[in-house]
Tab-separated table of C-alpha atoms in Angstrom:
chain	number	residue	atom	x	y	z
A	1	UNK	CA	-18.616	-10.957	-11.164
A	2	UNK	CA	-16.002	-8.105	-10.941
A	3	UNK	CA	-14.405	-7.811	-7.699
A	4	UNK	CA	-13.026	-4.409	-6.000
A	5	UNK	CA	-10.334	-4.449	-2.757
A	6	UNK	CA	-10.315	-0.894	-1.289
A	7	UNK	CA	-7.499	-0.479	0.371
A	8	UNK	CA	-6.585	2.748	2.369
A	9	UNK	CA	-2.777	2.698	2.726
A	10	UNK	CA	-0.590	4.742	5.227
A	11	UNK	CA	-2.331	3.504	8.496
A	12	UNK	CA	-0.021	4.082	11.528
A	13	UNK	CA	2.367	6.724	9.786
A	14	UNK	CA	-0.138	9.872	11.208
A	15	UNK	CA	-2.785	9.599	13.378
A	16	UNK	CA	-4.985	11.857	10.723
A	17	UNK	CA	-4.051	8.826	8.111
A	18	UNK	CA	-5.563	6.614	10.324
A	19	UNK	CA	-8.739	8.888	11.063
A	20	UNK	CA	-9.121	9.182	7.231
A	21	UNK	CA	-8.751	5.339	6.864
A	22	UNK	CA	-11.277	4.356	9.370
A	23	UNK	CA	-13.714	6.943	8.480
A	24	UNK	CA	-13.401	5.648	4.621
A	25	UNK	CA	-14.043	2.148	6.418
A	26	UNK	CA	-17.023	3.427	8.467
A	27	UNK	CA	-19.170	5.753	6.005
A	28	UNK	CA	-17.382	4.476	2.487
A	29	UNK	CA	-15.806	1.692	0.745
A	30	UNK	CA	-12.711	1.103	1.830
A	31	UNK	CA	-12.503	-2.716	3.070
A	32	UNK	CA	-8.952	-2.870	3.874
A	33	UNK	CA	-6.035	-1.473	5.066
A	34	UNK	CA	-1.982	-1.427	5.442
A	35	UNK	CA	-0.532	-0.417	8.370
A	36	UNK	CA	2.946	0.793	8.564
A	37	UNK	CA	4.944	-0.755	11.363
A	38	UNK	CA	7.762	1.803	11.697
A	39	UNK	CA	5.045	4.564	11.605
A	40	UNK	CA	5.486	7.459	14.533
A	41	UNK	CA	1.425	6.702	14.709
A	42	UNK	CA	1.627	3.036	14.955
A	43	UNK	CA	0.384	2.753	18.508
A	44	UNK	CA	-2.348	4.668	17.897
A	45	UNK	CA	-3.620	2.886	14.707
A	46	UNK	CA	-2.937	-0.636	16.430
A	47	UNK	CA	-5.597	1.040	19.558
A	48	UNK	CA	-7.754	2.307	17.000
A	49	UNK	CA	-8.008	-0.289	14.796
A	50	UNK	CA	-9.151	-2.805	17.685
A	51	UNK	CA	-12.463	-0.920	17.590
A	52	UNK	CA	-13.028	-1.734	13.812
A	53	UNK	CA	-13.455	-5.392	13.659
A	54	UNK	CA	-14.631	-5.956	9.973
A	55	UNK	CA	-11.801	-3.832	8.551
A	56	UNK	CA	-8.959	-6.168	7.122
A	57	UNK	CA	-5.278	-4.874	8.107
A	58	UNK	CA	-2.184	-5.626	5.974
A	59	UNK	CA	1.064	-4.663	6.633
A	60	UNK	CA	2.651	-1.864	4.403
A	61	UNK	CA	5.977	-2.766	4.520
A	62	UNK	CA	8.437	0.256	4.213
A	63	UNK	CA	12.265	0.772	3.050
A	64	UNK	CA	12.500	4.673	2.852
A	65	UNK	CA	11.357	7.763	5.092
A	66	UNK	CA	10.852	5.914	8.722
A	67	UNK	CA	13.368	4.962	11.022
A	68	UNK	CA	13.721	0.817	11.166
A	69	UNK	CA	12.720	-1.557	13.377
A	70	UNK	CA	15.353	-3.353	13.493
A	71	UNK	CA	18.829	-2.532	14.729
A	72	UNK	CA	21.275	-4.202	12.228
A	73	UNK	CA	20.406	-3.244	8.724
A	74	UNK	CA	22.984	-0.379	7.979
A	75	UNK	CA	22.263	-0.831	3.900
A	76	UNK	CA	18.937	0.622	4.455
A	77	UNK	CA	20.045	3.616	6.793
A	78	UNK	CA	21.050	7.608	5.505
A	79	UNK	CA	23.439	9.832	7.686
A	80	UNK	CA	20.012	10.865	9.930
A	81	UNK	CA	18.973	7.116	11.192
A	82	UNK	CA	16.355	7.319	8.880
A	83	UNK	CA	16.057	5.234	6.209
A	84	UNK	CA	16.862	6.622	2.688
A	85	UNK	CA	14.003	9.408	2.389
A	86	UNK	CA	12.531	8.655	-1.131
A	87	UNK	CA	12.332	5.952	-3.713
A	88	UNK	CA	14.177	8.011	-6.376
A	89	UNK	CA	17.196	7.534	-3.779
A	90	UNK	CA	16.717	4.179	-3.247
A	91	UNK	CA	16.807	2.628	-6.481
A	92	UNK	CA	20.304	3.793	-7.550
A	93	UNK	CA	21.618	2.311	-4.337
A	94	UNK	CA	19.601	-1.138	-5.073
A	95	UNK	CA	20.795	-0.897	-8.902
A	96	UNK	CA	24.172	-0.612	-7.730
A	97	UNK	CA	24.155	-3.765	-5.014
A	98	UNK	CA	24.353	-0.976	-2.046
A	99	UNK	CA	21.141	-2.269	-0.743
A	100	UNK	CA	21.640	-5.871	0.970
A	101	UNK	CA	19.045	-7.762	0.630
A	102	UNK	CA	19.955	-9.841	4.267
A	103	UNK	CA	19.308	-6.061	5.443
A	104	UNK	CA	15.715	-5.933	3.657
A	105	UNK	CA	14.942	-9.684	5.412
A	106	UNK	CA	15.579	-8.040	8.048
A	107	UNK	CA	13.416	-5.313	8.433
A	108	UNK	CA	11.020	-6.795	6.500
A	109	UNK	CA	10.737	-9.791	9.273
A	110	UNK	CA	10.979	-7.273	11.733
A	111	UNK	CA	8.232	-5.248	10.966
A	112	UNK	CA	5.705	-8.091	10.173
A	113	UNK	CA	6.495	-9.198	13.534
A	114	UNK	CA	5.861	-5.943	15.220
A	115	UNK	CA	2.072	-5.777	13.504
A	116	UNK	CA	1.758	-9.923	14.482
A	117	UNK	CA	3.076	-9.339	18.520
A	118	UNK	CA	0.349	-6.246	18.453
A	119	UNK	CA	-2.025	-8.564	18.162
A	120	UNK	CA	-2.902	-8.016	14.740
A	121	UNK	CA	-3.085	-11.050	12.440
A	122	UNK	CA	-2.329	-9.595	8.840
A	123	UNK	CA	-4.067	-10.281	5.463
A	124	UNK	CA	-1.878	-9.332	3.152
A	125	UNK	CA	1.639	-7.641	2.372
A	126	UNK	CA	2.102	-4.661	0.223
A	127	UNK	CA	4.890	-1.710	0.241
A	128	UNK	CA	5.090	1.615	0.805
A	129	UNK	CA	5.609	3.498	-2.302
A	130	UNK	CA	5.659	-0.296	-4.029
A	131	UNK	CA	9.270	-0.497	-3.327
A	132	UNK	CA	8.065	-4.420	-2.455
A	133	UNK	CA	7.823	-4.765	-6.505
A	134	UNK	CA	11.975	-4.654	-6.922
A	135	UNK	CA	12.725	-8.020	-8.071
A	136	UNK	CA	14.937	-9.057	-5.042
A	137	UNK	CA	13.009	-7.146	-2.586
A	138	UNK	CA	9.693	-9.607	-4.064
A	139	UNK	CA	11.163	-12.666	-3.725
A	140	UNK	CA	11.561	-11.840	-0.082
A	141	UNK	CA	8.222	-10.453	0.474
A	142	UNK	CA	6.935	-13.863	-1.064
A	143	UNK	CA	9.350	-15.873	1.427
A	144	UNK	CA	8.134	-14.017	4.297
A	145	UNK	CA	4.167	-14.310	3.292
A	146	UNK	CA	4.721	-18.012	2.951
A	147	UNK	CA	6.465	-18.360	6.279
A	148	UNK	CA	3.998	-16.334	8.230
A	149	UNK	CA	0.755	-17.569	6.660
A	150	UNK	CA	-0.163	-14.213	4.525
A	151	UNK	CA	-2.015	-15.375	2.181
A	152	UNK	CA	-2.145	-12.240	-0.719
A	153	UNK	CA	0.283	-9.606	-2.229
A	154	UNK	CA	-0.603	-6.619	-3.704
A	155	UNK	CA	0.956	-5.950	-7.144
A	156	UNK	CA	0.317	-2.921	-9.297
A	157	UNK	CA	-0.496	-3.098	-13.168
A	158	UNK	CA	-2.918	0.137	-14.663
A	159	UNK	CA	-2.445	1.966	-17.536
A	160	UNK	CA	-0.732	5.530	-17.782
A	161	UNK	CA	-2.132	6.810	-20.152
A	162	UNK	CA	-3.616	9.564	-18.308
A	163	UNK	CA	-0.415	10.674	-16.318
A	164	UNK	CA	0.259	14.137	-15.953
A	165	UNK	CA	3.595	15.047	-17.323
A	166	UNK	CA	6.386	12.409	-19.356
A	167	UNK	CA	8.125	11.097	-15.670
A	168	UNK	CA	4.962	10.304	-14.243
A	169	UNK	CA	4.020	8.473	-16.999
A	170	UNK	CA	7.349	6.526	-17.472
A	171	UNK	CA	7.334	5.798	-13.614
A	172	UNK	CA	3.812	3.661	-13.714
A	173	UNK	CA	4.895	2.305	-16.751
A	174	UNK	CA	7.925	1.188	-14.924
A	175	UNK	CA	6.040	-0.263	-11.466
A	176	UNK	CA	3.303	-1.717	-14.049
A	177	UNK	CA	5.879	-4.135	-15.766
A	178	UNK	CA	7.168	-4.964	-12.553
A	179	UNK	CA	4.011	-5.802	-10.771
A	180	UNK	CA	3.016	-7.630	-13.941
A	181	UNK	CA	5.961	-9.663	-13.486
A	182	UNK	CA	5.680	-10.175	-9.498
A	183	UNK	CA	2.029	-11.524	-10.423
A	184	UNK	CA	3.637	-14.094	-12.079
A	185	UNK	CA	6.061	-15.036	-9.877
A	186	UNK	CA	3.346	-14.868	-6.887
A	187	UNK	CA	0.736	-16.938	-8.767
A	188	UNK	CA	3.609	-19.773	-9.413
A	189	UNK	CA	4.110	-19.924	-5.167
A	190	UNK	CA	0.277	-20.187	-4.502
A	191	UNK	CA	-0.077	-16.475	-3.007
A	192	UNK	CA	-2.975	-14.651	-4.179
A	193	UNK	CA	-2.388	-11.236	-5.717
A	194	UNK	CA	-5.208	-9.149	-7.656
A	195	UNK	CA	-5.191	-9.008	-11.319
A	196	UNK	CA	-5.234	-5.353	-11.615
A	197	UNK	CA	-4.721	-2.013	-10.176
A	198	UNK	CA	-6.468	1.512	-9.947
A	199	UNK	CA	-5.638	4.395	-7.847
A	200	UNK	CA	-2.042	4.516	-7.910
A	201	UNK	CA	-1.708	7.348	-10.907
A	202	UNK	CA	-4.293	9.275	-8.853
A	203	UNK	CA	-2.546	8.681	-5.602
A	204	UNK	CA	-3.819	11.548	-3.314
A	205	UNK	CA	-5.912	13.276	-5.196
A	206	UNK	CA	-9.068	10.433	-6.147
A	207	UNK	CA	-12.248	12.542	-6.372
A	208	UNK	CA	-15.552	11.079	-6.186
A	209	UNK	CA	-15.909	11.710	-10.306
A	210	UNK	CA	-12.686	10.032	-10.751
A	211	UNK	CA	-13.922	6.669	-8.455
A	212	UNK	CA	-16.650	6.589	-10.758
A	213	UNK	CA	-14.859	6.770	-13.858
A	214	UNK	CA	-12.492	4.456	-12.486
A	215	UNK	CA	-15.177	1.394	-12.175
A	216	UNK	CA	-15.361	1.467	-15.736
A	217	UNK	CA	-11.839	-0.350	-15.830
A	218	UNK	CA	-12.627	-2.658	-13.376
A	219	UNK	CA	-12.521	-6.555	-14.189
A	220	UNK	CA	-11.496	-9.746	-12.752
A	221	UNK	CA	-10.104	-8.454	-9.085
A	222	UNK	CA	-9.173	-5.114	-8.932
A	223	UNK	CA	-7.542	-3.184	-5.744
A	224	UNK	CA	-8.349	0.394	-5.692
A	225	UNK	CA	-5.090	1.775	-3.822
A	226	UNK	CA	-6.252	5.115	-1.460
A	227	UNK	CA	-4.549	7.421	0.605
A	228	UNK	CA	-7.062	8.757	3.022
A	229	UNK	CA	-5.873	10.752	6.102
A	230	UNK	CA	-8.024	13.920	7.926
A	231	UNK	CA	-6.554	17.139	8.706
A	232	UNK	CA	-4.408	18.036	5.665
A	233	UNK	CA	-2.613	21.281	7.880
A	234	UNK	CA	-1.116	18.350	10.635
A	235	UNK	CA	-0.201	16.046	7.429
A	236	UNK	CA	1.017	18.453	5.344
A	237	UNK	CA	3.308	19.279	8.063
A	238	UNK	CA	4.755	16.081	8.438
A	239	UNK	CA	4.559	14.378	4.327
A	240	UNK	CA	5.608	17.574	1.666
A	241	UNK	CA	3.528	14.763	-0.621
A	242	UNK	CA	0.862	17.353	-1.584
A	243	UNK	CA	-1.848	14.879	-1.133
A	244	UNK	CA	-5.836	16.201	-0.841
A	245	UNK	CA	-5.938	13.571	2.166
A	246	UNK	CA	-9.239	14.828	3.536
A	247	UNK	CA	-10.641	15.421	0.084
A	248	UNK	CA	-9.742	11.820	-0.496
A	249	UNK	CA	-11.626	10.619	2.531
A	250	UNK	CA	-14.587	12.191	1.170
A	251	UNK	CA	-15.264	11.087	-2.082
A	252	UNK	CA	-14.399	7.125	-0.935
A	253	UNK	CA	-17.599	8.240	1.417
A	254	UNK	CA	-19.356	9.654	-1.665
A	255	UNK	CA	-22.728	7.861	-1.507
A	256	UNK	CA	-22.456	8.142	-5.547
A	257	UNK	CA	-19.325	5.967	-5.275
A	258	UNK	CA	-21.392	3.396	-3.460
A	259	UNK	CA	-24.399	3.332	-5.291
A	260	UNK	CA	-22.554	3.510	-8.651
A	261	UNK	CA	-20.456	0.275	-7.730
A	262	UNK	CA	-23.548	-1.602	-5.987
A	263	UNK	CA	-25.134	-0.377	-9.607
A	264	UNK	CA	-22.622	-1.943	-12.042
A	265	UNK	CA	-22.455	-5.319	-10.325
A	266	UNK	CA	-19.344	-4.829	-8.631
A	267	UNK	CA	-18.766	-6.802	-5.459
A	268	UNK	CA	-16.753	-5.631	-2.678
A	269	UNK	CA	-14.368	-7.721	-0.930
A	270	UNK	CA	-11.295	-8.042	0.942
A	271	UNK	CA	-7.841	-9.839	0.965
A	272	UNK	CA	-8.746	-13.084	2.324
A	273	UNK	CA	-12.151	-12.933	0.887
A	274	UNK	CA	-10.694	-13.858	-2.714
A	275	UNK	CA	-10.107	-17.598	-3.394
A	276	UNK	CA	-6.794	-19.052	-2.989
A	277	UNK	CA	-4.590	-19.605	-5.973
């Protein structure tokens, strides 16, 4: 049987990305999600998330946009205190060696620890915009889920074929052959990862049409990645990502979605549902 982890990612960075996740949880299909430890909402999420028992957290570890938890990684840190703000600034600096990898432990650590001493026992690991999928970057993400008992990584591999516009395209063809080689190197260290992804082209703008389409591609263990959130005028203000976050929300609540997954023998699951391997 085909197997489908929903994951809503960006818990903890907004309370309305939190809202969005939990409601997804509540009324839809979302089974997990990834909270962000370094998030100006995490507080909030870590309150709100005590009320939803049967909703799996991870921890969506992030290198760019958020200030760091911890106080001695100056690799990782622009002119502001902030971390570099976007991926397409990061990777020069990683190609380069400017990003030290005893600075990534670092925060890395730091950050699963936050999540663990808020009483939150984590699932899985994955990274905010996959930056976890650099080679180096993996191997610690794998050292750190063996060390603190987290038994699953996500890792991205989906076609994009459907990308709108040449750099889009090139850029999940990129993460793909990365995440098919992190599967790999998890599988070979006994961490569970899924075999495939969905989502990711279409991150923030999945409408309930898409979902459905979507299920056509799904086989073995799939994780659909989401970005739910409520309140697009609040997020908008804070993330220039142009994400329909509330629109989002409502198609993973799309009783359609639901019925059309229950209807093509999909099963829903989570994390540490899946077998180990």
């Amino acid at each position: 049987m085909p197997r489908l982890i929903v994951t809503a990612d960006d818990v903890g960075l907004h309370p309305g990305m939190t809202a969005g996740a939990i409601r997804a949880h509540r009324d839809g299909i979302v089974t997990a999600c990834s909270i962000v430890a370094n998030g100006a909402a995490f507080d909030d999420a870590v309150e709100r998330l005590r009320a939803e028992p049967h909703l799996e957290v991870g921890v969506h570890l992030a290198l760019v946009e958020e200030r760091p938890v911890a106080s001695d990684v100056p690799s990782l840190i622009a002119e502001d205190g902030r971390m570099t703000k976007k991926w397409t600034r990061l990777l020069p600096r990683y190609a380069l060696g400017l990003v030290r990898i005893g600075d990534v432990e670092r925060e890395l650590r730091a950050q699963i620890e936050r999540v663990l001493n808020a009483g939150i026992r984590p699932s899985h690991l994955n990274g905010h915009q996959h930056l976890h999928l650099l080679p180096r970057v993996f191997d610690v993400v794998l050292r750190l889920a063996r060390e603190y008992g987290i038994g699953y990584v996500r890792t991205v591999s989906e076609p994009a074929t459907l990308a709108r516009g040449p750099f889009r395209a090139a850029s999940i063809a990129a993460l793909s052959r990365l995440g098919r080689a992190a599967r790999k190197r998890a599988r070979s260290q006994a961490i569970t990862t899924n075999d495939a992804t969905v989502g990711v082209l279409d991150a923030g703008h999945l409408t309930a049409d898409r979902l459905i389409a979507l299920l056509d591609d799904i086989d073995g263990v799939t994780e659909l990645v989401c970005h739910p959130g409520d309140g697009d005028t609040a997020l908008a203000a804070a993330y220039d990502w142009r994400y329909d976050w509330t629109a989002e929300t409502d198609a993973l609540c799309d009783p359609r979605v639901a019925r059309m997954i229950q209807e093509r023998g999909i099963e829903l699951g989570t994390p540490s549902g899946l077998p180990s391997s």
